[in-house]
mmCIF file of C-alpha atoms in Angstrom:
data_model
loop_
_atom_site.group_PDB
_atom_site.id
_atom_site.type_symbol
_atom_site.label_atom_id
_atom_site.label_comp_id
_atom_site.label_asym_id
_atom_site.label_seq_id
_atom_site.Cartn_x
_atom_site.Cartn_y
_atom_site.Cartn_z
ATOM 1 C CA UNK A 1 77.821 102.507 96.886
ATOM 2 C CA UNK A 2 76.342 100.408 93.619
ATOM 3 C CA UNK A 3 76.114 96.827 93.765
ATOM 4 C CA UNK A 4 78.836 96.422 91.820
ATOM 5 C CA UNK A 5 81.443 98.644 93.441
ATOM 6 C CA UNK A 6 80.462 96.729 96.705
ATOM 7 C CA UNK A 7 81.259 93.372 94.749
ATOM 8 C CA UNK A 8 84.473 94.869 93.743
ATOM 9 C CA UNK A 9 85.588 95.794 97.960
ATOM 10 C CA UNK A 10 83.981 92.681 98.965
ATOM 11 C CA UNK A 11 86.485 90.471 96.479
ATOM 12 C CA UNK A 12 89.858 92.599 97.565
ATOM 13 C CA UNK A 13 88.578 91.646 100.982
ATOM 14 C CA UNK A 14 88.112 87.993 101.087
ATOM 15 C CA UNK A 15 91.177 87.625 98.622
ATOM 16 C CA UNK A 16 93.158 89.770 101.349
ATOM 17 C CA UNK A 17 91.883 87.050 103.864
ATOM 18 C CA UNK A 18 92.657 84.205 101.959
ATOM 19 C CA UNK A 19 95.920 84.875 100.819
ATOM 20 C CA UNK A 20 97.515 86.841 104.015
ATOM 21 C CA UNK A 21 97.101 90.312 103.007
ATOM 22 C CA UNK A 22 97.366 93.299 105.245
ATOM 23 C CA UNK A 23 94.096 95.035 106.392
ATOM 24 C CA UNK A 24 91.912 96.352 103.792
ATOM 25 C CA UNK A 25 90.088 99.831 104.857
ATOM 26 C CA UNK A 26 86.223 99.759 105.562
ATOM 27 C CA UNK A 27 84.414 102.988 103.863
ATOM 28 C CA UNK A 28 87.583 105.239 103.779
ATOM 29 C CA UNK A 29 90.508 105.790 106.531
ATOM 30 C CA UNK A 30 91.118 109.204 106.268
ATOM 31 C CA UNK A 31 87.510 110.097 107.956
ATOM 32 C CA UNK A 32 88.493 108.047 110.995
ATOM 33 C CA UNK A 33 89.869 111.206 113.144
ATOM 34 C CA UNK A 34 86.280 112.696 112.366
ATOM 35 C CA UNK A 35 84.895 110.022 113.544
ATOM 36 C CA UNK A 36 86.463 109.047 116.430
ATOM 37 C CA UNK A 37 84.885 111.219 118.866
ATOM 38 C CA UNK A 38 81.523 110.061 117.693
ATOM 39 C CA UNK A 39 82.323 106.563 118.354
ATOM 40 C CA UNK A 40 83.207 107.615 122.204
ATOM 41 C CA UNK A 41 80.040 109.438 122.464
ATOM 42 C CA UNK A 42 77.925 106.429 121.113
ATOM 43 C CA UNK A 43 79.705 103.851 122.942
ATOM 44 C CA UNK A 44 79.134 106.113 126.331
ATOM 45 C CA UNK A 45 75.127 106.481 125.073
ATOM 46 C CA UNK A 46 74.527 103.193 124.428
ATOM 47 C CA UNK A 47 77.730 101.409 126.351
ATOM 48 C CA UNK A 48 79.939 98.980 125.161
ATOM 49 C CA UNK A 49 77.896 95.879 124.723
ATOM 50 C CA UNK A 50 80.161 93.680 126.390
ATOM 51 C CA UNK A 51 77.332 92.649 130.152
ATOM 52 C CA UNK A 52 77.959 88.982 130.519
ATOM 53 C CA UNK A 53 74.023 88.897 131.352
ATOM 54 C CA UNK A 54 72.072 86.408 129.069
ATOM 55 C CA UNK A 55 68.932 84.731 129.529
ATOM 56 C CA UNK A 56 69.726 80.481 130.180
ATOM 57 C CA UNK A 57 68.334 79.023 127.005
ATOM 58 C CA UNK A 58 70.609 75.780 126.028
ATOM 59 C CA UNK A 59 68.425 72.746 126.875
ATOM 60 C CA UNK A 60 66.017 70.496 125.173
ATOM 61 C CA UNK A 61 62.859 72.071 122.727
ATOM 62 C CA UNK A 62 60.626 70.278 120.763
ATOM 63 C CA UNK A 63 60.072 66.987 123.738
ATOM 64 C CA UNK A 64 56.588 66.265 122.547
ATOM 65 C CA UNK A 65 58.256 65.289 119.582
ATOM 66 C CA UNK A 66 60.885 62.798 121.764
ATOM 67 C CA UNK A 67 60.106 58.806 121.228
ATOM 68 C CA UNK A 68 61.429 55.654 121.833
ATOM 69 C CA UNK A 69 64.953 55.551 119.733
ATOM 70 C CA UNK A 70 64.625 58.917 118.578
ATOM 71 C CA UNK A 71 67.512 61.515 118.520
ATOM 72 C CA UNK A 72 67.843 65.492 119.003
ATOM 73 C CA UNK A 73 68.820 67.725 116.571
ATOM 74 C CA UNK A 74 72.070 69.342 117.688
ATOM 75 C CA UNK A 75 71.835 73.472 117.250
ATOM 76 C CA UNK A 76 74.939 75.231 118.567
ATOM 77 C CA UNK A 77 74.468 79.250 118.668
ATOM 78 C CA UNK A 78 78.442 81.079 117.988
ATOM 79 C CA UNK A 79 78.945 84.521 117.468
ATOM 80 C CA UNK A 80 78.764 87.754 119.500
ATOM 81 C CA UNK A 81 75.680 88.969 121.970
ATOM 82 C CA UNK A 82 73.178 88.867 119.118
ATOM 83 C CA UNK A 83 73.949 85.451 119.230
ATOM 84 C CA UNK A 84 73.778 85.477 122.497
ATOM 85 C CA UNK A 85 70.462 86.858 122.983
ATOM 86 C CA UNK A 86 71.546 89.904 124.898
ATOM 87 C CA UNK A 87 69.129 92.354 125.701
ATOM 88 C CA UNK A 88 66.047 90.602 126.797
ATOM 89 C CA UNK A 89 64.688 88.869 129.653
ATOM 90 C CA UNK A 90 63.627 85.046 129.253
ATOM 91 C CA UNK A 91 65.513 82.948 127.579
ATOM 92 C CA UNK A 92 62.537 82.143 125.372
ATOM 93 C CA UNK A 93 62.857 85.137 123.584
ATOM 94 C CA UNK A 94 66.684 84.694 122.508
ATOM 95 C CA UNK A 95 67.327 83.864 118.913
ATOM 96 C CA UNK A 96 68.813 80.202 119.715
ATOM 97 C CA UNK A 97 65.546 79.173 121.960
ATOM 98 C CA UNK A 98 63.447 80.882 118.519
ATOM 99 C CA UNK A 99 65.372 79.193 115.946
ATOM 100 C CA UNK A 100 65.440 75.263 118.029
ATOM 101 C CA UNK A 101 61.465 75.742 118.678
ATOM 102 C CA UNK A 102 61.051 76.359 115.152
ATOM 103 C CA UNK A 103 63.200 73.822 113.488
ATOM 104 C CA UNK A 104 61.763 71.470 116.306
ATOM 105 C CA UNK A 105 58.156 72.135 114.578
ATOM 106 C CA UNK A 106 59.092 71.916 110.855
ATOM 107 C CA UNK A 107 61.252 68.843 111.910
ATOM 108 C CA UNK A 108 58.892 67.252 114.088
ATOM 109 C CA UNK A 109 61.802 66.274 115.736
ATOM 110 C CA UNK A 110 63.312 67.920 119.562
ATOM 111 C CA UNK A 111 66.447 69.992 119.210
ATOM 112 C CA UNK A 112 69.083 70.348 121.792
ATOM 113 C CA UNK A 113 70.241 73.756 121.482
ATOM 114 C CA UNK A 114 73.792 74.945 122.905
ATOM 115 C CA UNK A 115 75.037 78.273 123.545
ATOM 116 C CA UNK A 116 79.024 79.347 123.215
ATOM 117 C CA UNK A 117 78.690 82.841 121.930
ATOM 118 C CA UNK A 118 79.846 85.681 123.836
ATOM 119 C CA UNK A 119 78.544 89.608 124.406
ATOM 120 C CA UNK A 120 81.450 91.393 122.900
ATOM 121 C CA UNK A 121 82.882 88.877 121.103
ATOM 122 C CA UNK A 122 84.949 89.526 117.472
ATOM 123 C CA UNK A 123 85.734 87.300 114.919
ATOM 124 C CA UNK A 124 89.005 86.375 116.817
ATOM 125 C CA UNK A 125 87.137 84.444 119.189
ATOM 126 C CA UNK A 126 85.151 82.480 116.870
ATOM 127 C CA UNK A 127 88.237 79.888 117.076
ATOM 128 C CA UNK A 128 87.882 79.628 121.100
ATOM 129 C CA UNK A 129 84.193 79.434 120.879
ATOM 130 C CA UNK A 130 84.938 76.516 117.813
ATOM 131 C CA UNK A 131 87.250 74.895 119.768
ATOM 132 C CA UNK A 132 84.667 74.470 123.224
ATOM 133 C CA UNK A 133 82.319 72.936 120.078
ATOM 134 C CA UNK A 134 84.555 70.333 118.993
ATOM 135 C CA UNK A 135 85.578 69.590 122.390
ATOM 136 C CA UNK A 136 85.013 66.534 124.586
ATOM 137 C CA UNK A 137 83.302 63.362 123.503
ATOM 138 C CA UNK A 138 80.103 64.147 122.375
ATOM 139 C CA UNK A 139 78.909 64.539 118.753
ATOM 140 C CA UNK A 140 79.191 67.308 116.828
ATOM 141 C CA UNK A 141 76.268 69.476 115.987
ATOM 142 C CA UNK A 142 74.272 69.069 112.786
ATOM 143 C CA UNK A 143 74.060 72.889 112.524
ATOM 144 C CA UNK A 144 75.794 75.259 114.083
ATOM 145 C CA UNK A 145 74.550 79.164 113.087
ATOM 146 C CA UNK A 146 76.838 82.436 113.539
ATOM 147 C CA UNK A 147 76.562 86.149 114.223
ATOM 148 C CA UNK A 148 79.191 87.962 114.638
ATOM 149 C CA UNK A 149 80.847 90.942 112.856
ATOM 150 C CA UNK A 150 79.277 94.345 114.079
ATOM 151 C CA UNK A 151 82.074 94.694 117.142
ATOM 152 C CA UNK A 152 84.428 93.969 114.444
ATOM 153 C CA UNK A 153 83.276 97.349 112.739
ATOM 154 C CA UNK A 154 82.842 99.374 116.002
ATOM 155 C CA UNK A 155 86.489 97.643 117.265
ATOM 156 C CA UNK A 156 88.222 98.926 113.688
ATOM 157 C CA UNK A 157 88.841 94.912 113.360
ATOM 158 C CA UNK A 158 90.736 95.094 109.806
ATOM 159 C CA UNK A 159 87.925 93.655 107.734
ATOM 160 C CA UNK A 160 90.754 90.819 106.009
ATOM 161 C CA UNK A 161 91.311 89.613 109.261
ATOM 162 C CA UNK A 162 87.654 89.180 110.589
ATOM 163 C CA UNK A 163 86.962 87.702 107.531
ATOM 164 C CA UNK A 164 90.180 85.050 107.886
ATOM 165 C CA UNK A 165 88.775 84.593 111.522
ATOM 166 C CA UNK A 166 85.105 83.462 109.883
ATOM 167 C CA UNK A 167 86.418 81.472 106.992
ATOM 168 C CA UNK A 168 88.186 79.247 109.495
ATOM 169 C CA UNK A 169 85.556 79.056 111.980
ATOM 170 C CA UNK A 170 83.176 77.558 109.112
ATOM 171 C CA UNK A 171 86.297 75.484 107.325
ATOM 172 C CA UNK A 172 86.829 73.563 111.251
ATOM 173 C CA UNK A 173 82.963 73.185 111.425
ATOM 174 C CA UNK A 174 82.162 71.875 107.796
ATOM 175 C CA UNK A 175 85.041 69.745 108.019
ATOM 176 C CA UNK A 176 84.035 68.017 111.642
ATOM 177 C CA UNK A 177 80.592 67.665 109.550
ATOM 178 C CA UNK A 178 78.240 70.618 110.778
ATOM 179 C CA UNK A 179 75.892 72.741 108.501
ATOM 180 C CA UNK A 180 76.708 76.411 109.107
ATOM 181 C CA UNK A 181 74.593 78.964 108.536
ATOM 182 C CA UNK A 182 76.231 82.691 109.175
ATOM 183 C CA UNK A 183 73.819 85.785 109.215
ATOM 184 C CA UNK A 184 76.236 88.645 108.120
ATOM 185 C CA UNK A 185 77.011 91.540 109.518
ATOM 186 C CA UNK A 186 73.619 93.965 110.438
ATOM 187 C CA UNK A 187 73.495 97.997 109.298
ATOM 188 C CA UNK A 188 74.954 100.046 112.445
ATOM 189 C CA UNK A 189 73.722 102.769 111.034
ATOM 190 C CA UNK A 190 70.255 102.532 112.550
ATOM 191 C CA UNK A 191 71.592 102.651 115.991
ATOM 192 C CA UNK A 192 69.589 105.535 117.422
ATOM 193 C CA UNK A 193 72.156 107.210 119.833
ATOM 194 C CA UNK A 194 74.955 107.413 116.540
ATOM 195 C CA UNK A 195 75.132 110.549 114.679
ATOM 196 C CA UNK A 196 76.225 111.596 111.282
ATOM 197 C CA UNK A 197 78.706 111.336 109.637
ATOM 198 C CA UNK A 198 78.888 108.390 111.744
ATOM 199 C CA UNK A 199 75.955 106.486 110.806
ATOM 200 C CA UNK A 200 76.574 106.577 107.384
ATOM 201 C CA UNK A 201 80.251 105.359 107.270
ATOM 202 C CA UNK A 202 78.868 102.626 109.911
ATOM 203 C CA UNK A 203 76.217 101.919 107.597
ATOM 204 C CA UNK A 204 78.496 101.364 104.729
ATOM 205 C CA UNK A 205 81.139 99.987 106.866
ATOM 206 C CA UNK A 206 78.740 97.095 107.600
ATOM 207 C CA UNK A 207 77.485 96.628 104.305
ATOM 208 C CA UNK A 208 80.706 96.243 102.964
ATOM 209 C CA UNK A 209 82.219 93.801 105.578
ATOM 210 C CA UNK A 210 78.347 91.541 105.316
ATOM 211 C CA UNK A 211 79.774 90.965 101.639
ATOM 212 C CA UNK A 212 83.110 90.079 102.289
ATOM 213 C CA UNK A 213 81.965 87.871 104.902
ATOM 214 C CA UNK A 214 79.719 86.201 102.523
ATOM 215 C CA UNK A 215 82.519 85.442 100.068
ATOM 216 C CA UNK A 216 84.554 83.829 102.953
ATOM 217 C CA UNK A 217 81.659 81.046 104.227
ATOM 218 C CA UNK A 218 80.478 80.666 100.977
ATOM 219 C CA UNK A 219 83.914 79.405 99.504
ATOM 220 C CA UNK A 220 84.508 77.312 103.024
ATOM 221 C CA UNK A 221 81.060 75.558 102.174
ATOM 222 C CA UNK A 222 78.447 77.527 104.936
ATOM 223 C CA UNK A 223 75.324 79.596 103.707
ATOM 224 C CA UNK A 224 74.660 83.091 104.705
ATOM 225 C CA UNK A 225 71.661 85.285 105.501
ATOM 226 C CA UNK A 226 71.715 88.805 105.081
ATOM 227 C CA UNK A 227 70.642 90.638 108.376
ATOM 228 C CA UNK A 228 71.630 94.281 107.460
ATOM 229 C CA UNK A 229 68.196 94.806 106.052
ATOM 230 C CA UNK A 230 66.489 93.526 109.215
ATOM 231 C CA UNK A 231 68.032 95.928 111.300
ATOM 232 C CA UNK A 232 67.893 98.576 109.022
ATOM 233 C CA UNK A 233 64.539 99.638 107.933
ATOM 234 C CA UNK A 234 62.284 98.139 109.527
ATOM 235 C CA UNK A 235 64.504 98.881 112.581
ATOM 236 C CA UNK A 236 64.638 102.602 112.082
ATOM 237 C CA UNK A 237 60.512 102.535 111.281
ATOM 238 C CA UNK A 238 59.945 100.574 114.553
ATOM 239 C CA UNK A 239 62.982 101.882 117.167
ATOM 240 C CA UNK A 240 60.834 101.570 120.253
ATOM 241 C CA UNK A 241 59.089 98.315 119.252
ATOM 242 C CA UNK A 242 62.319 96.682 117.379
ATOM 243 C CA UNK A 243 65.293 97.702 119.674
ATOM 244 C CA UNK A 244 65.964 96.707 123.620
ATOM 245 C CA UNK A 245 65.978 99.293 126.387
ATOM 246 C CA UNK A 246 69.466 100.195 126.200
ATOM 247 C CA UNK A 247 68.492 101.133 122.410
ATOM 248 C CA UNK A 248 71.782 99.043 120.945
ATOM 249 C CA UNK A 249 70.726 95.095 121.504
ATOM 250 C CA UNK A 250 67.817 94.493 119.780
ATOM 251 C CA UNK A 251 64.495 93.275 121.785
ATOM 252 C CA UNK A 252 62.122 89.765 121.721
ATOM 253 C CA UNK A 253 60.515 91.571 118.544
ATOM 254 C CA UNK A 254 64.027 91.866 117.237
ATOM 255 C CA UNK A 255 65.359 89.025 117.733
ATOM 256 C CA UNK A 256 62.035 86.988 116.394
ATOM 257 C CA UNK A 257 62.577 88.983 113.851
ATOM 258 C CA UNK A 258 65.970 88.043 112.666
ATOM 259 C CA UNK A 259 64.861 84.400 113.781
ATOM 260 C CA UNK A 260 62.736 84.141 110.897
ATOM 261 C CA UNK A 261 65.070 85.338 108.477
ATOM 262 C CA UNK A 262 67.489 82.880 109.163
ATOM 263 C CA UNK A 263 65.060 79.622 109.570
ATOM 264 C CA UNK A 264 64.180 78.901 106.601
ATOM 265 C CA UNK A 265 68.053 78.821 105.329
ATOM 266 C CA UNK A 266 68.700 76.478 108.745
ATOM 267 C CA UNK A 267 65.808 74.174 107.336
ATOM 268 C CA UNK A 268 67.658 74.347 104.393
ATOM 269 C CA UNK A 269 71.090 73.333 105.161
ATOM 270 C CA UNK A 270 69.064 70.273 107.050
ATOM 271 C CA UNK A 271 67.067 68.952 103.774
ATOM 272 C CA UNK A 272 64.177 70.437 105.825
ATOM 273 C CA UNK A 273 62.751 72.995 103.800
ATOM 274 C CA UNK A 274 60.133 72.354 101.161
ATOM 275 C CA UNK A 275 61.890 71.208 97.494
ATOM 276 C CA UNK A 276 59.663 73.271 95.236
ATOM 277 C CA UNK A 277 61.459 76.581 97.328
ATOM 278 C CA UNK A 278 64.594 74.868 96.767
ATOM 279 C CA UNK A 279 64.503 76.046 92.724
ATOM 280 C CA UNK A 280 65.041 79.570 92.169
ATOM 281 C CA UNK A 281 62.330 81.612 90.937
ATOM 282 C CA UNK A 282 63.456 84.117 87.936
ATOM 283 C CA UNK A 283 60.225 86.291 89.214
ATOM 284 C CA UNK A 284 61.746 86.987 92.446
ATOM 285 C CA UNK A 285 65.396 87.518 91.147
ATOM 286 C CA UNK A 286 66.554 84.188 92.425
ATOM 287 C CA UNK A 287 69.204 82.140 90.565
ATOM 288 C CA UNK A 288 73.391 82.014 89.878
ATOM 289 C CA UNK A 289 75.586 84.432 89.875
ATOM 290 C CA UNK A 290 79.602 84.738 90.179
ATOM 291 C CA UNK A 291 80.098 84.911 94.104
ATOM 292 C CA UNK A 292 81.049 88.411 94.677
ATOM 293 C CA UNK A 293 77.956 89.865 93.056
ATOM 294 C CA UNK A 294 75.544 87.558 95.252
ATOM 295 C CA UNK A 295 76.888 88.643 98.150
ATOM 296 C CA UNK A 296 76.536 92.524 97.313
ATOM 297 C CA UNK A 297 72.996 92.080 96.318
ATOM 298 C CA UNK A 298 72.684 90.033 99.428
ATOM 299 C CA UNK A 299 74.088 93.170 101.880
ATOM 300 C CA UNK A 300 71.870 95.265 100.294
ATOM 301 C CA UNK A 301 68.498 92.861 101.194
ATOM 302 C CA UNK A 302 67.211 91.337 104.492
ATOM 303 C CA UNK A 303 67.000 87.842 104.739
ATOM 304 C CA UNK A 304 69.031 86.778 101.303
ATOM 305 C CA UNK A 305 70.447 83.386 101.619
ATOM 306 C CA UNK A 306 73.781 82.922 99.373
ATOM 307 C CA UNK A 307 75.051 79.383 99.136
ATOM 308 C CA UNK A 308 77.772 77.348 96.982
ATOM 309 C CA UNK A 309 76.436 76.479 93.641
ATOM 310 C CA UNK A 310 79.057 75.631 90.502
ATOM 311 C CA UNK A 311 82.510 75.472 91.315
ATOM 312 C CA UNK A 312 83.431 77.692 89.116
ATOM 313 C CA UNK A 313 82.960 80.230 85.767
ATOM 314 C CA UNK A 314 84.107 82.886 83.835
ATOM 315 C CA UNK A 315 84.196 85.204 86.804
ATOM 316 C CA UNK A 316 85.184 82.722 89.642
ATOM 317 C CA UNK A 317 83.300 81.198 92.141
ATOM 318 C CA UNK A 318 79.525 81.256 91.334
ATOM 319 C CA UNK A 319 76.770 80.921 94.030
ATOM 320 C CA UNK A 320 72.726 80.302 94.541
ATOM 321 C CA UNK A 321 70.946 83.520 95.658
ATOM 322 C CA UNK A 322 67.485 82.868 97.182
ATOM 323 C CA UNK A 323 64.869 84.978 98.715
ATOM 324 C CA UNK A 324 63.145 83.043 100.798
ATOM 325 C CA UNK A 325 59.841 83.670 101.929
ATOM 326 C CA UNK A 326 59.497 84.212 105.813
ATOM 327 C CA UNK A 327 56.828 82.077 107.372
ATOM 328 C CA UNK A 328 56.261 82.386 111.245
ATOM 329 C CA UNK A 329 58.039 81.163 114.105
ATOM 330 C CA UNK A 330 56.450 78.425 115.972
ATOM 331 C CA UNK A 331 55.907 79.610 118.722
ATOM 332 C CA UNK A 332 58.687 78.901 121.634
ATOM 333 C CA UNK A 333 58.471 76.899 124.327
ATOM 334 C CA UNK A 334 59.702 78.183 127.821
ATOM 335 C CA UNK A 335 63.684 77.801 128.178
ATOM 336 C CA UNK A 336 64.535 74.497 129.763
ATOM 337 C CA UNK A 337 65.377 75.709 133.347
ATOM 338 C CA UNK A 338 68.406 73.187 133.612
ATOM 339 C CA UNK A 339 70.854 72.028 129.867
ATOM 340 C CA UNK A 340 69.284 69.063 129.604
ATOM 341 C CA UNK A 341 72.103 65.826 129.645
#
């Protein structure tokens, strides 16, 4: 599918979503009795992602950079069990305890990073997991970072409504004050176990809804990071290095790897990141374009940030496409054993 002709599904999506329409059909209905049967074989390969285990990671990072009067950063983690950090072994190596170690070095400041997302979870329960965010007495985060939308694909979630589920999530958390920074839905069509013609329609599937999705946060005032990309290639290159055991969640490697993708934008949304990467650069196809078409370049590239730019032009909504440049993740400091208070 071209660029374009992504644009063009991703806008009948997120105008479906916004306005209340019915559920729009991700890479063509009539192949679903095809591929039925292969989605029952993969799920029974690879199971069905929904183990409440997760390493403990919520807690303090960054406390050599605690002093007198000084105040945390507040990360909250929402989303599904790559927000999670299913799949590995020390909380350390999840993608919160990654992304809080790193912004705790570039902001020389600690971060107190919270977990509410769920193994399993779909879009639907991003407004449970908002509402446990916004609960109780405490402030509300400064940035709050989702991923969520590949058990909406394997699920058959219409992709208006998971998009409607997102838009809101960020619309309650922008409007309580929190940055939010959503990486989109990743390619399923590098899971080893799924076969053709599986694998492509998941492929596309993904790509497709990773657009729509993009549309939705952008116009509710959240960035977005493309992870398709980062579990695509260099995921079906590196299988054994790149994906857990059960060959579905991805491992430490994985998971840094998506980590460093999405840091820079996180830095971003805080005023952290340097201002000379702030401009776009023409020489690395940076720079505005109407909504629709950033986000379909976006699901088409690892690590792509799309954010709000003009209100609007000729074509609608327009938006700031930036490919940053990944720099290392600091590395992470052993998971606090206790949530610190």
């Amino acid at each position: 599918m071209t660029s374009m002709s992504r644009a063009r599904v991703a806008r009948r999506i997120a105008a479906g979503a916004a306005y209340g329409g019915g559920g729009v059909g991700l890479a063509g209905a009539a192949a679903l009795g095809l591929v039925l049967a292969e989605v029952q074989l993969a799920r029974r390969r690879v199971g069905n992602g929904t183990s409440p285990r997760v390493p403990h990671a919520d807690g303090l990072y960054g406390r050599t950079y605690a002093g007198p009067g000084g105040t945390a950063l507040r990360l909250t983690m929402l989303g599904d069990s790559t927000a999670a950090g299913q799949g590995v072994h020390r909380g350390g190596q999840t993608p919160g305890a990654l992304l809080a170690s790193g912004l705790a070095a570039l902001a020389e400041r600690p971060v107190e990073l919270r977990t509410v997302a769920t193994p399993g979870a779909c879009s639907d329960d991003l407004d449970r997991q908002v509402a446990l965010v916004l609960a109780g007495p405490g402030p509300v985060p400064d940035i709050c970072v989702i991923m969520v939308g590949a058990n909406d694909v394997t699920h058959r979630m219409p992709a208006t409504r998971s998009v409607r589920c997102l838009s809101s999530a960020v619309r309650r958390l922008r409007t309580a004050g929190a940055e939010v920074v959503v990486g989109t839905c990743p390619d399923l069509g590098t899971i080893e176990p799924v076969r053709q013609p599986l694998r492509w329609l998941a492929r596309r599937a993904s790509r497709q809804l990773a657009a729509a999705q993009t549309i939705g946060v952008v116009e509710q005032g959240g960035r977005t990071v493309s992870l398709g990309d980062l579990l695509g290639p260099e995921f079906a290159e590196n299988p054994r290095e790149l994906f857990g055991p059960d060959s579905y969640h991805p491992s430490a490697e994985g998971y840094a790897t998506a980590a460093m993708a999405v840091l820079p934008t996180v830095c971003a949304s805080l005023g952290l990141w340097p201002a000379e990467e702030e401009r776009p650069d023409a020489s690395r196809r940076e720079g505005f374009l109407p909504v629709a078409r950033a986000a379909a370049e976006a699901a088409s590239e690892a690590g792509t940030e799309v954010a709000a730019a003009m209100p609007s032009g000729p074509r609608g909504p327009w938006a700031l496409l930036k490919r940053r440049r990944r720099r290392r993740v600091p590395e992470q400091e052993p998971a606090p054993a206790t949530p610190s208070s």
